[in-house]
Coordinates of C-alpha atoms in Angstrom, one line a residue:
X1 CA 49.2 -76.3 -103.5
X2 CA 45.7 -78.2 -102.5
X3 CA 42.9 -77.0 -104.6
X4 CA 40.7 -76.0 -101.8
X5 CA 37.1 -78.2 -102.2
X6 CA 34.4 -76.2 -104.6
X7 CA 31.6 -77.2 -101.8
X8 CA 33.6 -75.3 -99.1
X9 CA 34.0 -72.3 -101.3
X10 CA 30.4 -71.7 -101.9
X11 CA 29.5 -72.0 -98.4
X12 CA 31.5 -69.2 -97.6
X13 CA 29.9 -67.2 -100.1
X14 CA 26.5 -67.9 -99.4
X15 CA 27.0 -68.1 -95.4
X16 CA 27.4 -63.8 -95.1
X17 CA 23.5 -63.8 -96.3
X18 CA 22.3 -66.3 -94.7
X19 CA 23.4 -64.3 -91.4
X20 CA 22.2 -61.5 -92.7
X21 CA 18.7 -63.2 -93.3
X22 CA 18.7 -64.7 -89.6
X23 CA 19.4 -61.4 -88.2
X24 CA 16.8 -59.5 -90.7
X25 CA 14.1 -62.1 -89.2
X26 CA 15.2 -62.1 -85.4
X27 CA 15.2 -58.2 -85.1
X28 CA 11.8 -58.5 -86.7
X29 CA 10.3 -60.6 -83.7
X30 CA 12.4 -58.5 -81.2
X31 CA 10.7 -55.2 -82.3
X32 CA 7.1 -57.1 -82.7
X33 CA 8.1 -58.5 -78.7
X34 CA 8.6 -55.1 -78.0
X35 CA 5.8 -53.0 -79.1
X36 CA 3.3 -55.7 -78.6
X37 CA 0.4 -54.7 -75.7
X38 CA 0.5 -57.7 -73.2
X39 CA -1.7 -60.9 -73.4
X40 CA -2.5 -59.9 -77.2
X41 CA -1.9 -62.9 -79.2
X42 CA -0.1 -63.3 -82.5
X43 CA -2.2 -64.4 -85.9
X44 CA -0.8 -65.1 -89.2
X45 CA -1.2 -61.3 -90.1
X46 CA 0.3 -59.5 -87.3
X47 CA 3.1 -58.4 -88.5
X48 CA 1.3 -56.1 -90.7
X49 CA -0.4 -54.6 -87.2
X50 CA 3.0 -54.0 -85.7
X51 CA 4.2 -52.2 -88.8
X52 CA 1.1 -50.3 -88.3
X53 CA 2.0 -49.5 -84.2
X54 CA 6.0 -48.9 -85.2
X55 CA 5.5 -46.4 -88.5
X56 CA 1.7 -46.0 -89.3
X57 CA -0.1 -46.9 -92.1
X58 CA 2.4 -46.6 -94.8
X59 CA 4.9 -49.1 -92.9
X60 CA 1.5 -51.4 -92.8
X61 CA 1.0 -50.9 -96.7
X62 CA 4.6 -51.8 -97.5
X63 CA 4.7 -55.3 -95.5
X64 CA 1.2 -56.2 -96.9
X65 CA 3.1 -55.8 -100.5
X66 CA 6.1 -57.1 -99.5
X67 CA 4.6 -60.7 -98.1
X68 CA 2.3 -60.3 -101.6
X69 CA 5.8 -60.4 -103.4
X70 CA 7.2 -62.3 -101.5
X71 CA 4.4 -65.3 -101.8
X72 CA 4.5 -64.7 -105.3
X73 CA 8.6 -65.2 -105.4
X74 CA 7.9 -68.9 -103.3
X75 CA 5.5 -70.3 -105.2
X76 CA 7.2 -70.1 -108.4
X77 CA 10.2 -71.2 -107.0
X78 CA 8.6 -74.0 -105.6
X79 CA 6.8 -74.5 -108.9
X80 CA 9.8 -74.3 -111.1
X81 CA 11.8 -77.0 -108.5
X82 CA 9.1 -79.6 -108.6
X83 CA 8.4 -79.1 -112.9
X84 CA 12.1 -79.6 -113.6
X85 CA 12.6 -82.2 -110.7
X86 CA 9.8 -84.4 -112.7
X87 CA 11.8 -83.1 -115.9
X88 CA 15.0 -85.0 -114.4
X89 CA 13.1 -88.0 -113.0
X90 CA 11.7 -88.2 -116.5
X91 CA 14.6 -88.2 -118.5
X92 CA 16.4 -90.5 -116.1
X93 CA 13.8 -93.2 -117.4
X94 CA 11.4 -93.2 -114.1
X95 CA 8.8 -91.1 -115.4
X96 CA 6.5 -91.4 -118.6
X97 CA 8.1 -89.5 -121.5
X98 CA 5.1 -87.2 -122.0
X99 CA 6.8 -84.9 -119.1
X100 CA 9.8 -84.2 -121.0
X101 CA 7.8 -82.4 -123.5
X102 CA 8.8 -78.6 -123.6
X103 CA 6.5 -75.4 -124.7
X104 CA 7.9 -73.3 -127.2
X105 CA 9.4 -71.2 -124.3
X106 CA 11.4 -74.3 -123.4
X107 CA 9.8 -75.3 -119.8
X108 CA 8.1 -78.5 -119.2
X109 CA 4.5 -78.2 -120.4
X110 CA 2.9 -81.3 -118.5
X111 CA 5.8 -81.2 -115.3
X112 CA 4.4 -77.5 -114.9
X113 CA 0.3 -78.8 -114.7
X114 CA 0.6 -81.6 -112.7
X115 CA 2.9 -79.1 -110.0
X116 CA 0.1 -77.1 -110.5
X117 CA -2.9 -79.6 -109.7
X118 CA -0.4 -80.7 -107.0
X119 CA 0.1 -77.2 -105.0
X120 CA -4.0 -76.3 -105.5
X121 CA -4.5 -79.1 -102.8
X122 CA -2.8 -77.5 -100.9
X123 CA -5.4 -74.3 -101.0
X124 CA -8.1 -76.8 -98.6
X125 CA -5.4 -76.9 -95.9
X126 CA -4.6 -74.2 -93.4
X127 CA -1.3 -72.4 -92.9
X128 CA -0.9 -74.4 -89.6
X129 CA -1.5 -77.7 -91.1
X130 CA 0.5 -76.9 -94.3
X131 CA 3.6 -75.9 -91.6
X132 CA 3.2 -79.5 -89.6
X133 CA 2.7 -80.8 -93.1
X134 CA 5.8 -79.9 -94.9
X135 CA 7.9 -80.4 -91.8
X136 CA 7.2 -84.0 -91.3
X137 CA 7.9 -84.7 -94.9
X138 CA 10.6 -83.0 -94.6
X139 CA 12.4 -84.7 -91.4
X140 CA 11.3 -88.4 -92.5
X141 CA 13.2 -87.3 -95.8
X142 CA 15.9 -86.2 -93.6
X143 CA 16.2 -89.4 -91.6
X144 CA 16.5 -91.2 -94.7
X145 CA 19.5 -89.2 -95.9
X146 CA 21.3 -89.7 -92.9
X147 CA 20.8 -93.3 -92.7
X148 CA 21.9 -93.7 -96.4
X149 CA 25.2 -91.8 -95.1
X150 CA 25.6 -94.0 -92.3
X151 CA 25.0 -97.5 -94.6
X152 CA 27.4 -95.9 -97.2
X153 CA 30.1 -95.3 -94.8
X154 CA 29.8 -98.9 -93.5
X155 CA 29.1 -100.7 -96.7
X156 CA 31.0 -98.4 -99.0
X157 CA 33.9 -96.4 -96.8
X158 CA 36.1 -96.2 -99.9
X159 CA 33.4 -95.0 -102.4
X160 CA 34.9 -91.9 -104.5
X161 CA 33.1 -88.5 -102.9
X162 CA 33.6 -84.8 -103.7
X163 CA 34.1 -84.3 -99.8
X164 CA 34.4 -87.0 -96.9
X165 CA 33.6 -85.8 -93.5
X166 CA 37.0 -86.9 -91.4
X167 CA 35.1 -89.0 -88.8
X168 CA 35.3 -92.8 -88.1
X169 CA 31.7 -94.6 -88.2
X170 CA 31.2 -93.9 -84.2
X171 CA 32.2 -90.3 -85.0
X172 CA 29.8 -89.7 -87.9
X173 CA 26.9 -91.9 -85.4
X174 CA 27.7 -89.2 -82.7
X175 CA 27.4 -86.5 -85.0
X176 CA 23.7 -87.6 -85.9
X177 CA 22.5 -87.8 -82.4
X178 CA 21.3 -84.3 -82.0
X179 CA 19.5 -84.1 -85.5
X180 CA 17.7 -87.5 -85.0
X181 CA 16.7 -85.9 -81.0
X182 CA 15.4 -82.8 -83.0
X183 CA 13.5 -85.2 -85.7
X184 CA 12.2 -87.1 -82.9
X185 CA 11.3 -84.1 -80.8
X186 CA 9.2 -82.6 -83.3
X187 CA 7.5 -86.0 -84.3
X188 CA 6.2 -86.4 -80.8
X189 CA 4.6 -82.6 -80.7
X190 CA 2.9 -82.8 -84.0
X191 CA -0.8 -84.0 -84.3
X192 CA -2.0 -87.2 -85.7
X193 CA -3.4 -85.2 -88.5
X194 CA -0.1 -84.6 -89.6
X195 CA 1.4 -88.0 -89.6
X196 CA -1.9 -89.3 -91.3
X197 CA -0.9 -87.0 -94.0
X198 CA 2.8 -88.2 -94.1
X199 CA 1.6 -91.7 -94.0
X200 CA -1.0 -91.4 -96.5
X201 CA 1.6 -89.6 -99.1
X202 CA 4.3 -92.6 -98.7
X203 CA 1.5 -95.2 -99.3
X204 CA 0.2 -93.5 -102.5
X205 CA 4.2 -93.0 -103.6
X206 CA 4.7 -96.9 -102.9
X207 CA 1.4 -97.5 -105.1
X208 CA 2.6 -94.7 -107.9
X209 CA 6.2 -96.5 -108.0
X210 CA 4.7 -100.1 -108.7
X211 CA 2.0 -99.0 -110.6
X212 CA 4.7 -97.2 -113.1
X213 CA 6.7 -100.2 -113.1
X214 CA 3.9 -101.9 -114.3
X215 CA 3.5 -99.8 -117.3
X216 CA 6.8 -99.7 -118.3
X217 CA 7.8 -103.5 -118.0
X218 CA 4.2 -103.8 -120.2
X219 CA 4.8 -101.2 -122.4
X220 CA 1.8 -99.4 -122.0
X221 CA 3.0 -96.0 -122.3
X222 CA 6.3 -94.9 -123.7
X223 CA 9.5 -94.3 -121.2
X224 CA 12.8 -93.0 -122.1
X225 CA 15.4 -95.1 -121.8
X226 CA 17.1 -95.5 -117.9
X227 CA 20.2 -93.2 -117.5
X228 CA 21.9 -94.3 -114.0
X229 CA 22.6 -91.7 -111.3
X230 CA 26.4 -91.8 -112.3
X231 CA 25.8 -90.8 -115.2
X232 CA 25.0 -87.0 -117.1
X233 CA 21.5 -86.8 -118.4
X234 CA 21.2 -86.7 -122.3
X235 CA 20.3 -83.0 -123.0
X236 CA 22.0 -82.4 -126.2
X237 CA 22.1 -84.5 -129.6
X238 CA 24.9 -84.6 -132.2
X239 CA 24.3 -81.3 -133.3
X240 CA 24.2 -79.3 -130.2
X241 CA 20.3 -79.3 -130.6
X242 CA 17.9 -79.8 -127.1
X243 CA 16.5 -83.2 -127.7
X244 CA 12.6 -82.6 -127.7
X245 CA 9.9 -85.8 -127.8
X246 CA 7.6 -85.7 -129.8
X247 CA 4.3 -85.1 -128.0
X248 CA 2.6 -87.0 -130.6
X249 CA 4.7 -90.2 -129.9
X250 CA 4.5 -89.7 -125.9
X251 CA 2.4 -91.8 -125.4
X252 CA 3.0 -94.6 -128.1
X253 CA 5.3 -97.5 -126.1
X254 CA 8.5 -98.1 -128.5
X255 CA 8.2 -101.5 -130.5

């Protein structure tokens, strides 16, 4: 019997509360529709208000520390993504090694300050630009995705993949047409302030990428050695031990 594929499975485990979330947030905006006086507009805190008109002031209280929570939940989510996704990119060799350095509570000490410096940037930007921000990032990182699929289904068709979509190369084109309308869509109602931003952070990552390069092919300051993508990062040593630099050779290039 076919092993059915391991992606497939967890979608169907993780699709019941994802519905359930859609549905949580859609009979939210219903009721606020509902019970909200005409030609009144909508600010970032109104929600709280039409807790306050629907239940009173307890119902107010309870979303105020719910989105407190909440905020709190995201932003160390967010912070412990980005510290271990400069963790990875440090042990795969791209990064210098001083950011695989752990605390004694085994996180990454430096990946964890420089998310931090990072997301307080962010504090001089309003919720509206932050929104446009992150969703332009978002969509050109999207575009790129889908035309890597497109070039590895051309260039590479037979490449070995946990799960191949059963399209022909027209077939997986068509499929992309209504996510590149969306992407383009929304890139012709955002503000130039927006794709300044967007531009600005791909010329600084252009200048951060050569500018590593540089140190590394120089030996200025001390990389790990270059694990390829195929390849399982090197977490444990002969004895089943974490390997942990040593912060006092981080920085030291290796002779």
């Amino acid at each position: 019997k076919k092993k059915k594929n391991s992606l497939y499975q967890k979608q169907q485990v993780f699709m019941p509360p994802q519905l359930f979330q859609i549905s949580m947030y859609a009979g939210a905006l219903i009721v606020g529709n509902g019970v909200t006086p005409e030609n009144e507009e909508w600010d970032e805190s109104y929600f709280a208000r039409i807790g306050e008109i629907v239940g009173g002031e307890w119902l107010k209280n309870w979303i105020v520390s719910s989105v407190l929570v909440s905020s709190v939940g995201m932003f160390e989510s967010e912070l412990s993504t980005n510290a271990y996704l400069i963790l990875g990119m440090t042990k795969r060799g791209m990064l210098p090694a001083i950011f695989a350095h752990k605390s004694k509570f085994n996180t990454p000490t430096f990946a964890i300050l420089v998310t931090c410096s990072a997301l307080s940037i962010c504090m001089f930007m309003s919720l509206s630009d932050l929104v446009e921000m992150l969703n332009l990032l978002y969509i050109w990182g999207a575009v790129l995705e889908f035309a890597a699929f497109i070039y590895l289904r051309i260039t590479r068709p037979d490449a070995p993949r946990p799960y191949r979509l059963p399209l022909g190369t027209k077939g997986v084109c068509l499929l992309f047409v209504l996510p590149f309308s969306t992407i383009a869509a929304i890139m012709y109602f955002s503000s130039w302030k927006g794709h300044l931003i967007v531009v600005g952070c791909v010329i600084i990552g252009t200048i951060l990428v050569k500018f590593l390069r540089y140190l590394r092919s120089n030996q200025i300051i001390r990389f790990l050695p270059i694990v390829p993508w195929d390849r399982p990062l090197p977490d444990d040593d002969d004895n089943g031990e974490e390997q942990k630099p040593d912060l006092t050779q981080a920085l030291i290039p290796t002779q």
